Every structure is written in C-alpha cells, then in structure tokens.
Short mmCIF file of C-alpha atoms in Angstrom, two decimals:
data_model
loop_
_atom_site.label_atom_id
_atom_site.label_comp_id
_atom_site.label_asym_id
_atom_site.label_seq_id
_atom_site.Cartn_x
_atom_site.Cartn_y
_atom_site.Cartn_z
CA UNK L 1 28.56 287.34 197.75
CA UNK L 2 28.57 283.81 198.54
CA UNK L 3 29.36 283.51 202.45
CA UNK L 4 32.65 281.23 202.32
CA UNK L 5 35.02 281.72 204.69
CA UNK L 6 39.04 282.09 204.67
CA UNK L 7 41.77 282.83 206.58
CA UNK L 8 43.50 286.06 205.01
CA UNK L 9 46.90 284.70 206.28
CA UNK L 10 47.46 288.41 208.46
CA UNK L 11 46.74 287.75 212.48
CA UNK L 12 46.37 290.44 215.16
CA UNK L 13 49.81 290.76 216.31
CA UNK L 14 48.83 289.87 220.03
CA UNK L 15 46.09 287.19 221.18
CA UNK L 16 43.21 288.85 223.13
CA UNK L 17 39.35 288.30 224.12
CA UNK L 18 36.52 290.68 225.07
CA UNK L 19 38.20 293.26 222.63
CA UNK L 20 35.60 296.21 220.95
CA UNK L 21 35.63 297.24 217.21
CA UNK L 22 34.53 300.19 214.79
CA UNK L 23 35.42 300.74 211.22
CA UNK L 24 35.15 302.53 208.03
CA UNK L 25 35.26 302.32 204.64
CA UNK L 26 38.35 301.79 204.70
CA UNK L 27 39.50 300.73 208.09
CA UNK L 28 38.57 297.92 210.68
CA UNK L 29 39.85 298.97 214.26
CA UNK L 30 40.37 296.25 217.43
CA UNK L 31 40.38 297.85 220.39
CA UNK L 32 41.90 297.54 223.36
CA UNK L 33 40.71 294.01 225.48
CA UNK L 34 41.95 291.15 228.00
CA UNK L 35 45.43 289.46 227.12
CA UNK L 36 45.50 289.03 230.72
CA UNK L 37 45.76 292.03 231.60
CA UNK L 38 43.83 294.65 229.99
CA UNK L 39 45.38 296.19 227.20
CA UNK L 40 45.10 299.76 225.43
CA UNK L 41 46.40 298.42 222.24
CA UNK L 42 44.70 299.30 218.75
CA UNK L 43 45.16 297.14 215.56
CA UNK L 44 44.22 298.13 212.17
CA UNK L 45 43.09 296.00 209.44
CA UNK L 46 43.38 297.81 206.11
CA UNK L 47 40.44 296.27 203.72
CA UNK L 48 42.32 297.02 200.64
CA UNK L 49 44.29 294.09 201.20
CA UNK L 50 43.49 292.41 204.71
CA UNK L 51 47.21 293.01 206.47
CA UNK L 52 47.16 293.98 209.99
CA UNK L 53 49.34 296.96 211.63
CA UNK L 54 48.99 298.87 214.71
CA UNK L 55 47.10 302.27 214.49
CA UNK L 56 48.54 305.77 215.30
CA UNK L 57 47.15 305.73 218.74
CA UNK L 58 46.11 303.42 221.62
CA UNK L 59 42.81 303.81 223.84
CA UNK L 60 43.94 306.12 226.76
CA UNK L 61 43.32 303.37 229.58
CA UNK L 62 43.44 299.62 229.38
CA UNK L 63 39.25 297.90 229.47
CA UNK L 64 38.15 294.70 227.99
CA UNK L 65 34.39 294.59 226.87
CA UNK L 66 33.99 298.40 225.75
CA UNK L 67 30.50 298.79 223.15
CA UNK L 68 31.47 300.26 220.02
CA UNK L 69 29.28 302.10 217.32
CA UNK L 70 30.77 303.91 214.39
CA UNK L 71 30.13 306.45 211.75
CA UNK L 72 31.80 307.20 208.58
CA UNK L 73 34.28 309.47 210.67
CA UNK L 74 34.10 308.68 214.11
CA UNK L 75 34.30 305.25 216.06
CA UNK L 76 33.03 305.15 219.93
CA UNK L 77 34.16 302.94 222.43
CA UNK L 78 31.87 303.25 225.69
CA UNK L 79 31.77 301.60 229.16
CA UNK L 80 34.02 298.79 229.79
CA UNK L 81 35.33 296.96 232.73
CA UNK L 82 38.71 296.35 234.94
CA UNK L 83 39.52 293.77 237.11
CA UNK L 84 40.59 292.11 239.62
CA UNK L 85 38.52 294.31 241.63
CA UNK L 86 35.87 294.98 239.27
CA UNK L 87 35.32 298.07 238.41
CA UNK L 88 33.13 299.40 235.78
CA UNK L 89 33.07 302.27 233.31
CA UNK L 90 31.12 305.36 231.86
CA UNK L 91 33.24 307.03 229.82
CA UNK L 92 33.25 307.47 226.43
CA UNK L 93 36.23 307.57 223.96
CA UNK L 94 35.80 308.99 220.35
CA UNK L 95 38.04 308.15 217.63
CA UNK L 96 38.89 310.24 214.83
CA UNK L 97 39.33 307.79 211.37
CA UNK L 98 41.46 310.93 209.99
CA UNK L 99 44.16 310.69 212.04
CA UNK L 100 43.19 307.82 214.40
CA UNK L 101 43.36 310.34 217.51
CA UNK L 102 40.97 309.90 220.40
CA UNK L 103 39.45 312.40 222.79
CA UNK L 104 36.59 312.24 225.20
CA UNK L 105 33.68 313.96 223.81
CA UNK L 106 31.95 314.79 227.64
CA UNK L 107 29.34 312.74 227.48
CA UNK L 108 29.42 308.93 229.73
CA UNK L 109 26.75 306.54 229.41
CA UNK L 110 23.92 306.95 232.38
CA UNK L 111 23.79 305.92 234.86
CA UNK L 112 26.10 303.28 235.59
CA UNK L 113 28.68 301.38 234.33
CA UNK L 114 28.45 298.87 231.45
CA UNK L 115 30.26 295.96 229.70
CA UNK L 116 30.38 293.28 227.45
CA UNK L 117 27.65 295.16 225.83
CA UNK L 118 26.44 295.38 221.77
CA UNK L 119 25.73 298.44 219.92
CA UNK L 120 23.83 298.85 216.97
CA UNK L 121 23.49 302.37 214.41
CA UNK L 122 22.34 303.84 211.68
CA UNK L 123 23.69 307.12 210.30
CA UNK L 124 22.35 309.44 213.11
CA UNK L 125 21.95 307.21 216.23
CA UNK L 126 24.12 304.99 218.18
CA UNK L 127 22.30 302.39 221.00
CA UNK L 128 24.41 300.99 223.38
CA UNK L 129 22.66 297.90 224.97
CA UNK L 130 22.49 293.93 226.22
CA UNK L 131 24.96 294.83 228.58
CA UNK L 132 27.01 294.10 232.02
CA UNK L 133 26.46 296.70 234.75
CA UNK L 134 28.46 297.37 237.20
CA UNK L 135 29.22 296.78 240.43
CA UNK L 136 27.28 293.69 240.80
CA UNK L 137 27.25 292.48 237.23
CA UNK L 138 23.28 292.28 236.46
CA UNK L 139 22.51 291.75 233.10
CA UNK L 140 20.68 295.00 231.96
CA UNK L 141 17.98 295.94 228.92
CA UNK L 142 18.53 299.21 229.18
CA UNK L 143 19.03 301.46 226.06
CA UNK L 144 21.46 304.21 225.66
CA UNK L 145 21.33 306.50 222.46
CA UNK L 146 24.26 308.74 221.35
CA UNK L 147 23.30 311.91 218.56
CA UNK L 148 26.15 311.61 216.21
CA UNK L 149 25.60 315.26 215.45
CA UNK L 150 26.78 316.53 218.99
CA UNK L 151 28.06 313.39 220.72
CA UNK L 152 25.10 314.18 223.60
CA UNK L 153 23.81 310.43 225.25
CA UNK L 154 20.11 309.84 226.15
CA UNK L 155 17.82 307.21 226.93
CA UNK L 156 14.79 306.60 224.89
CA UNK L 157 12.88 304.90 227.63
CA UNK L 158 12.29 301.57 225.27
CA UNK L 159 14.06 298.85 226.99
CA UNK L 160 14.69 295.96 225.50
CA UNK L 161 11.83 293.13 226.24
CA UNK L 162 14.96 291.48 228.31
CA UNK L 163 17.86 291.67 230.10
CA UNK L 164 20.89 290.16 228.36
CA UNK L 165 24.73 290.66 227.61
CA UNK L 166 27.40 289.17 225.65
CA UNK L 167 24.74 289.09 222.82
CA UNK L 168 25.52 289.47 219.01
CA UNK L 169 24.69 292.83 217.70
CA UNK L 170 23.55 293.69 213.34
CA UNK L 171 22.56 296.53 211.96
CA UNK L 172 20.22 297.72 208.64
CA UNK L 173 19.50 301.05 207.91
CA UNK L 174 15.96 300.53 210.03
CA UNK L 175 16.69 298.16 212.27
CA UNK L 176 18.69 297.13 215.54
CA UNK L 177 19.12 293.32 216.07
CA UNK L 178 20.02 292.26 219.65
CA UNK L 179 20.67 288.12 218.86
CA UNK L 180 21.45 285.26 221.37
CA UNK L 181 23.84 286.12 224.86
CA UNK L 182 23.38 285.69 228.62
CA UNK L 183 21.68 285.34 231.17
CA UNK L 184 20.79 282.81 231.21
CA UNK L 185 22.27 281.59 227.87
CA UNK L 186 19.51 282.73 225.10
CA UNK L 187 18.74 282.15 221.30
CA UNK L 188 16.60 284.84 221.02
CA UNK L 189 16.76 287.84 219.03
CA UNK L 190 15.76 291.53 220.48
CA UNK L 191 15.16 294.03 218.07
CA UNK L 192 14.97 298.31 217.77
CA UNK L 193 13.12 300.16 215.25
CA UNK L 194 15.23 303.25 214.20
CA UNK L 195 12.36 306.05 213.38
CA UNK L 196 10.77 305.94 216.56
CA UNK L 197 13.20 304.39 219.33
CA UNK L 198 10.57 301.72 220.13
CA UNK L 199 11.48 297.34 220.81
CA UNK L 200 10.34 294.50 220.58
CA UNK L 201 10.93 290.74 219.97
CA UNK L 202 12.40 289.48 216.51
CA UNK L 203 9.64 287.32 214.36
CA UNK L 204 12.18 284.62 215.04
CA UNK L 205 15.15 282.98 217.16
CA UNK L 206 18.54 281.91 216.65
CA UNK L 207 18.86 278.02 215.92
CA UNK L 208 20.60 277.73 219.06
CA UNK L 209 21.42 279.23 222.23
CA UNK L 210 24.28 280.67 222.72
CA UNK L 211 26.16 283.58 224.46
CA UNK L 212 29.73 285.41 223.59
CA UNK L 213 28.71 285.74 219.73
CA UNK L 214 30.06 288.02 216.81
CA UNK L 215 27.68 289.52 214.15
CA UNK L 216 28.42 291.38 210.65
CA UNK L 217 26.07 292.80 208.54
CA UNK L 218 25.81 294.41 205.64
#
C-alpha cells in the first residue's frame, strides 16, 4: 500500500541461502536450501501475524536451489542441486497446504536436471525456467509447464529469447516476468504470455544488472 519496509522482529530459525518458497493465503513456506550442507528443513511464516515455526513436514531429501510454483492448495518444489560432486535433479515434490504433507506426483522436469531456477503461474499453469542445468552447469532458456489439474509436465516449445539463471521471477494473472540473473550478469527482463505459451523481451530493463534477485508481486 505504500512499499516501506520493516523487519517483523520473527527470523527463520536457521541461516540459509539458495532456499525455494510457495505459499498461500495463509501460509509462506521456506524450503529446504544450503546452510552448508543442504538441508530438508521447512519453515512456516503464518501471515496473520508474521511469527515463524517449523512446518509439519520436511522436503524428503536435502537440495538448495529447487523452483517453486504454487496454487491455492498445492506448492511444487522441482529440480535442485547437491554438491560437492554436483549432481542435479528432476524430481518433483508436491506439497499439500492442508496438512503440509509432500508426495511425488510422477512427473520430473525433462530432460535434465535444473537449479537455481524461477517459476512463474497463474491459476492453471506453472513454468519452470532461467535455470542451472546439470551436469555442466549451462545456463538454460528452456521452458517447462506443469497442468495444475493433473500434475503432468510439458514443454511449450517457446524458449525464452535467452539463457539465464539466478533471475528474479513475478507473476500477474497474464503474464510471466523473467527479470535480471546470470550469465553473464543481466538487467534485462524476459517475459511469457499466459493464453498462448509464447515469449518475448519485456518493453523495458531493470535499472541495473544484477544476478541472485528476489521478486514479489501482487
């Protein structure tokens, strides 16, 4: 309402970086990440009045830089990375905001591994993009869609105009935006249109370059 900033006082009860989150209504959910190690750990931040706990359940397997999208019900964690050695992921985890349990609804992201991804969503589709893959660690501008109505993962076949992860990720009810990342270190902003899949580049660019970035959106 007018964009100042505070400290609500309630920290994440363990420091961590390339952690993934999905919420709800109700809930805000930070999952799993690097302490060093990897951890599965989830914390909950309960919007009602900003204190932090830990949720029901942890992610089944430690991962830092999992992509997240999230419905009203659901929240998805996909991809994600180990290391030392590096390996990378396709799996992904579904969590249930009704009791906070997670199972693995089948479906992995094609065909390879990703990381330190951003994922955008409306109410049917998911994207999972901007990403890490593995094993070499190429950035990637590929786009992977997940149907909220049966959890099945496609690809579109509209890339994004360029390869990039660690970028910022926003969402409207039309619209994708894919803003700043690596590499090399970018200030542009990437963008998909939700009725028909396709991308292209944003009218215009962050102020300044820069990679490892959070967005929020409403």
């Amino acid at each position: 309402s007018n964009e100042t900033m505070s400290a609500p006082g309630n920290n994440l009860p363990q420091a961590r970086q390339f952690l993934a989150g999905v919420s709800n209504s109700n809930y805000g959910y930070f999952g799993a990440g690097e302490a060093p190690p990897e951890v599965v750990t989830v914390d909950r931040i309960d919007f009602s009045n900003e204190t932090a706990s830990a949720a029901a359940n942890n992610l089944p397997q430690a991962k830092d830089g999992m992509i997240t999208v999230s419905t009203p019900n659901y929240g998805y964690f996909a991809g994600g990375r180990t290391w030392p050695p590096s390996v990378f992921y396709t799996d992904i985890y579904s969590m249930d905001f009704a009791n906070e349990t997670f199972s693995l609804p089948g479906n992995n992201l094609p065909p390879q591994g990703k990381s330190r991804g951003s994922g955008v969503f409306n109410t049917n589709y998911g994207y999972f993009s901007a990403a890490l893959i593995g094993p070499g660690g190429n950035a990637t501008a590929t786009v992977d869609r997940i149907d909220f109505s049966n959890d099945s993962i496609s690809q579109p076949g509209n890339n994004l105009p360029q390869g990039r992860y660690d970028a910022g990720a926003v969402s409207t009810l039309n619209y994708g935006y894919f803003g700043g990342g690596n590499y090399p270190v970018k200030n542009t902003v990437d963008r998909i249109n939700f009725i028909d899949d396709t991308t292209d580049t944003a009218a215009n660019n962050l102020p300044q370059a820069r990679e490892a970035l959070a967005g929020v959106s409403n």
